[in-house]
Amino acid sequence: MEEKIRTLSTLYAKHFSVQLDMVRLRTGRTNERIRIDHPEAADVVPFLDDQRILMVRQWRYAIARETLEIPAGKADPGEALEACAVRELQEETGYGARRLLHLFSYYPAIGYSNEIIRIYAASGLVSLPTEEDADEISGVEVVALSRVQDLILDGVIADGKTVIGISLFLAKQQRGEIPLDFFDAHNPPPTHLG
């Protein structure tokens, strides 16, 4: 166990804060630790059908390149993660989903952040009227599921949440853990923003 001695510095941003702390290690020695307090987030693997998914192109400032990834975003204060997933899907792709299935929750940067990402799969997609999110998304692409593994291995898809989400869906499908009616078009009406 590590014990916080004091906070050396704090940075507050719109959606998160960063602390540089001095801590006492279990051995008694001291060291510095960075802790990012970050809101929870939701990601969606959106299936047009059992063979095709929607992906978004987005510029990522930290790595100075455009990426191909699944729709995702931070939860607003008080927003349930399932509602966040539905909102992000609609904002980033213009689609609502008739079905949302929780796949997995994980800590993407457990060494320095408390962020939790919940990954969903969505099916029964329906195009909805949506304002284009041109500030974040530069394009929406339909990608054949049969190509995804090659795109990952070739480094075209390099985003961790996207690799995890798609890979876990395929693994769960292979193990029989995805409901047989997941791609059934006769599910309830699509969920969308009001």
CSV table of C-alpha atoms in Angstrom, one decimal:
chain,number,residue,atom,x,y,z
A,1,MET,CA,0.0,0.0,0.0
A,2,GLU,CA,1.1,3.5,-0.7
A,3,GLU,CA,0.3,6.5,1.5
A,4,LYS,CA,-0.1,10.0,0.2
A,5,ILE,CA,2.1,12.4,2.1
A,6,ARG,CA,1.1,15.6,0.3
A,7,THR,CA,0.0,17.0,-3.1
A,8,LEU,CA,2.8,18.8,-4.8
A,9,SER,CA,0.8,20.3,-7.7
A,10,THR,CA,-2.7,20.2,-9.2
A,11,LEU,CA,-4.0,21.0,-12.7
A,12,TYR,CA,-7.7,21.4,-13.2
A,13,ALA,CA,-9.2,21.1,-16.7
A,14,LYS,CA,-12.8,21.1,-17.9
A,15,HIS,CA,-13.4,17.4,-17.6
A,16,PHE,CA,-10.6,16.1,-15.3
A,17,SER,CA,-7.9,17.0,-12.8
A,18,VAL,CA,-4.3,15.9,-12.4
A,19,GLN,CA,-2.5,15.7,-9.1
A,20,LEU,CA,1.2,15.2,-8.5
A,21,ASP,CA,1.5,13.6,-5.1
A,22,MET,CA,4.4,12.7,-2.8
A,23,VAL,CA,3.8,9.2,-1.5
A,24,ARG,CA,5.3,6.8,1.0
A,25,LEU,CA,5.9,3.4,-0.5
A,26,ARG,CA,5.3,0.1,1.5
A,27,THR,CA,9.1,0.0,2.0
A,28,GLY,CA,9.2,3.4,3.7
A,29,ARG,CA,10.9,5.1,0.8
A,30,THR,CA,9.2,8.1,-0.9
A,31,ASN,CA,8.3,8.7,-4.5
A,32,GLU,CA,6.1,10.9,-6.7
A,33,ARG,CA,2.8,9.6,-8.3
A,34,ILE,CA,0.5,11.2,-10.8
A,35,ARG,CA,-3.2,10.7,-10.4
A,36,ILE,CA,-5.7,11.7,-13.0
A,37,ASP,CA,-9.3,12.0,-11.7
A,38,HIS,CA,-11.3,11.3,-14.9
A,39,PRO,CA,-15.1,10.8,-15.5
A,40,GLU,CA,-16.3,7.4,-16.5
A,41,ALA,CA,-16.6,6.8,-20.2
A,42,ALA,CA,-18.6,4.6,-22.6
A,43,ASP,CA,-17.6,3.0,-26.0
A,44,VAL,CA,-19.8,1.3,-28.5
A,45,VAL,CA,-19.1,-1.3,-31.2
A,46,PRO,CA,-22.0,-0.5,-33.5
A,47,PHE,CA,-23.1,-3.3,-35.8
A,48,LEU,CA,-25.0,-2.4,-39.0
A,49,ASP,CA,-25.5,-6.2,-39.4
A,50,ASP,CA,-23.6,-9.3,-38.4
A,51,GLN,CA,-20.9,-8.5,-41.0
A,52,ARG,CA,-20.3,-4.8,-40.8
A,53,ILE,CA,-19.6,-2.2,-38.1
A,54,LEU,CA,-19.5,1.6,-38.0
A,55,MET,CA,-16.2,3.3,-37.1
A,56,VAL,CA,-15.2,7.0,-36.8
A,57,ARG,CA,-12.2,8.9,-38.0
A,58,GLN,CA,-11.0,11.3,-35.3
A,59,TRP,CA,-7.9,13.5,-34.9
A,60,ARG,CA,-6.1,12.7,-31.7
A,61,TYR,CA,-4.0,15.6,-30.6
A,62,ALA,CA,-1.7,13.6,-28.2
A,63,ILE,CA,-0.4,11.4,-30.9
A,64,ALA,CA,-0.7,14.0,-33.7
A,65,ARG,CA,-2.6,11.7,-36.1
A,66,GLU,CA,-6.1,10.7,-37.2
A,67,THR,CA,-7.4,7.4,-35.9
A,68,LEU,CA,-10.0,4.8,-36.9
A,69,GLU,CA,-12.0,3.9,-33.8
A,70,ILE,CA,-15.3,3.0,-32.3
A,71,PRO,CA,-17.6,5.8,-31.0
A,72,ALA,CA,-16.8,6.8,-27.5
A,73,GLY,CA,-16.9,9.6,-24.9
A,74,LYS,CA,-17.0,10.8,-21.4
A,75,ALA,CA,-20.2,10.6,-19.3
A,76,ASP,CA,-21.7,13.9,-18.4
A,77,PRO,CA,-22.2,14.5,-14.7
A,78,GLY,CA,-24.9,12.3,-13.4
A,79,GLU,CA,-25.3,10.5,-16.7
A,80,ALA,CA,-25.7,6.7,-16.7
A,81,LEU,CA,-23.0,4.9,-18.8
A,82,GLU,CA,-25.7,3.2,-21.0
A,83,ALA,CA,-27.2,6.6,-21.7
A,84,CYS,CA,-23.7,8.0,-22.5
A,85,ALA,CA,-23.1,5.1,-25.0
A,86,VAL,CA,-26.4,5.9,-26.7
A,87,ARG,CA,-25.6,9.6,-26.8
A,88,GLU,CA,-22.1,9.1,-28.2
A,89,LEU,CA,-23.3,6.7,-30.8
A,90,GLN,CA,-25.9,9.2,-32.1
A,91,GLU,CA,-23.6,12.3,-31.8
A,92,GLU,CA,-20.6,10.6,-33.6
A,93,THR,CA,-22.4,8.5,-36.2
A,94,GLY,CA,-26.0,9.8,-36.6
A,95,TYR,CA,-27.4,6.4,-35.5
A,96,GLY,CA,-29.6,5.1,-32.7
A,97,ALA,CA,-29.6,1.5,-31.6
A,98,ARG,CA,-32.5,-0.9,-31.0
A,99,ARG,CA,-30.2,-3.0,-28.7
A,100,LEU,CA,-27.3,-2.3,-26.4
A,101,LEU,CA,-25.3,-5.1,-24.8
A,102,HIS,CA,-22.7,-4.5,-22.1
A,103,LEU,CA,-19.4,-6.3,-23.1
A,104,PHE,CA,-16.8,-5.3,-20.5
A,105,SER,CA,-15.6,-2.6,-18.1
A,106,TYR,CA,-11.9,-1.8,-17.6
A,107,TYR,CA,-9.4,0.8,-16.4
A,108,PRO,CA,-7.4,2.0,-19.5
A,109,ALA,CA,-4.6,3.6,-17.6
A,110,ILE,CA,-4.6,1.9,-14.1
A,111,GLY,CA,-1.1,3.2,-13.2
A,112,TYR,CA,-2.2,6.8,-13.0
A,113,SER,CA,-5.9,7.3,-13.7
A,114,ASN,CA,-9.2,6.2,-12.0
A,115,GLU,CA,-11.1,6.3,-15.4
A,116,ILE,CA,-13.4,3.4,-16.1
A,117,ILE,CA,-14.5,2.6,-19.6
A,118,ARG,CA,-17.6,0.5,-20.2
A,119,ILE,CA,-17.8,-1.1,-23.6
A,120,TYR,CA,-21.1,-1.9,-25.3
A,121,ALA,CA,-22.1,-3.6,-28.6
A,122,ALA,CA,-25.0,-2.0,-30.4
A,123,SER,CA,-27.3,-3.6,-33.1
A,124,GLY,CA,-30.5,-2.7,-34.9
A,125,LEU,CA,-29.0,0.7,-35.9
A,126,VAL,CA,-31.3,3.3,-37.3
A,127,SER,CA,-30.3,6.6,-38.9
A,128,LEU,CA,-31.5,9.5,-36.8
A,129,PRO,CA,-31.5,13.3,-37.4
A,130,THR,CA,-28.3,14.5,-35.8
A,131,GLU,CA,-26.1,17.6,-36.0
A,132,GLU,CA,-22.7,16.7,-37.4
A,133,ASP,CA,-19.9,16.6,-34.8
A,134,ALA,CA,-17.4,18.2,-37.1
A,135,ASP,CA,-15.2,19.4,-34.1
A,136,GLU,CA,-14.3,15.8,-33.2
A,137,ILE,CA,-15.3,13.4,-36.0
A,138,SER,CA,-13.9,13.8,-39.5
A,139,GLY,CA,-15.7,10.8,-41.0
A,140,VAL,CA,-17.9,7.7,-40.4
A,141,GLU,CA,-16.9,4.5,-42.1
A,142,VAL,CA,-18.5,1.2,-42.6
A,143,VAL,CA,-15.9,-1.6,-42.0
A,144,ALA,CA,-16.3,-5.2,-42.8
A,145,LEU,CA,-15.9,-7.3,-39.7
A,146,SER,CA,-13.8,-9.7,-41.7
A,147,ARG,CA,-11.2,-6.9,-42.2
A,148,VAL,CA,-11.0,-5.7,-38.6
A,149,GLN,CA,-8.3,-8.2,-37.4
A,150,ASP,CA,-6.1,-7.3,-40.4
A,151,LEU,CA,-6.6,-3.5,-39.7
A,152,ILE,CA,-5.5,-4.1,-36.1
A,153,LEU,CA,-2.5,-6.2,-37.0
A,154,ASP,CA,-1.5,-3.7,-39.7
A,155,GLY,CA,-1.7,-0.8,-37.1
A,156,VAL,CA,-4.5,1.0,-38.9
A,157,ILE,CA,-6.6,0.4,-35.8
A,158,ALA,CA,-4.3,1.2,-32.9
A,159,ASP,CA,-6.8,2.6,-30.3
A,160,GLY,CA,-6.9,0.4,-27.2
A,161,LYS,CA,-10.6,0.6,-26.5
A,162,THR,CA,-11.4,-0.3,-30.1
A,163,VAL,CA,-9.1,-3.3,-30.1
A,164,ILE,CA,-10.5,-4.5,-26.8
A,165,GLY,CA,-14.2,-3.9,-27.7
A,166,ILE,CA,-14.0,-5.6,-31.1
A,167,SER,CA,-11.8,-8.5,-29.9
A,168,LEU,CA,-14.0,-9.1,-26.9
A,169,PHE,CA,-17.2,-9.1,-28.9
A,170,LEU,CA,-15.7,-11.7,-31.3
A,171,ALA,CA,-14.4,-13.8,-28.4
A,172,LYS,CA,-17.7,-13.7,-26.7
A,173,GLN,CA,-19.5,-14.6,-29.9
A,174,GLN,CA,-17.2,-17.5,-30.5
A,175,ARG,CA,-17.9,-18.8,-26.9
A,176,GLY,CA,-21.7,-18.5,-27.5
A,177,GLU,CA,-22.0,-15.6,-25.0
A,178,ILE,CA,-23.7,-13.1,-27.4
A,179,PRO,CA,-27.5,-13.7,-27.5
A,180,LEU,CA,-28.6,-15.5,-30.7
A,181,ASP,CA,-31.1,-12.7,-31.4
A,182,PHE,CA,-28.5,-9.9,-31.0
A,183,PHE,CA,-28.7,-9.0,-34.8
A,184,ASP,CA,-32.5,-9.6,-35.0
A,185,ALA,CA,-34.2,-6.6,-36.6
A,186,HIS,CA,-37.4,-7.0,-34.6
A,187,ASN,CA,-36.1,-5.5,-31.4
A,188,PRO,CA,-37.7,-2.5,-29.6
A,189,PRO,CA,-37.6,1.0,-31.1
A,190,PRO,CA,-34.2,2.7,-31.2
A,191,THR,CA,-33.0,4.6,-28.2
A,192,HIS,CA,-31.9,8.1,-29.0
A,193,LEU,CA,-31.5,11.6,-27.6
A,194,GLY,CA,-34.8,13.4,-26.9
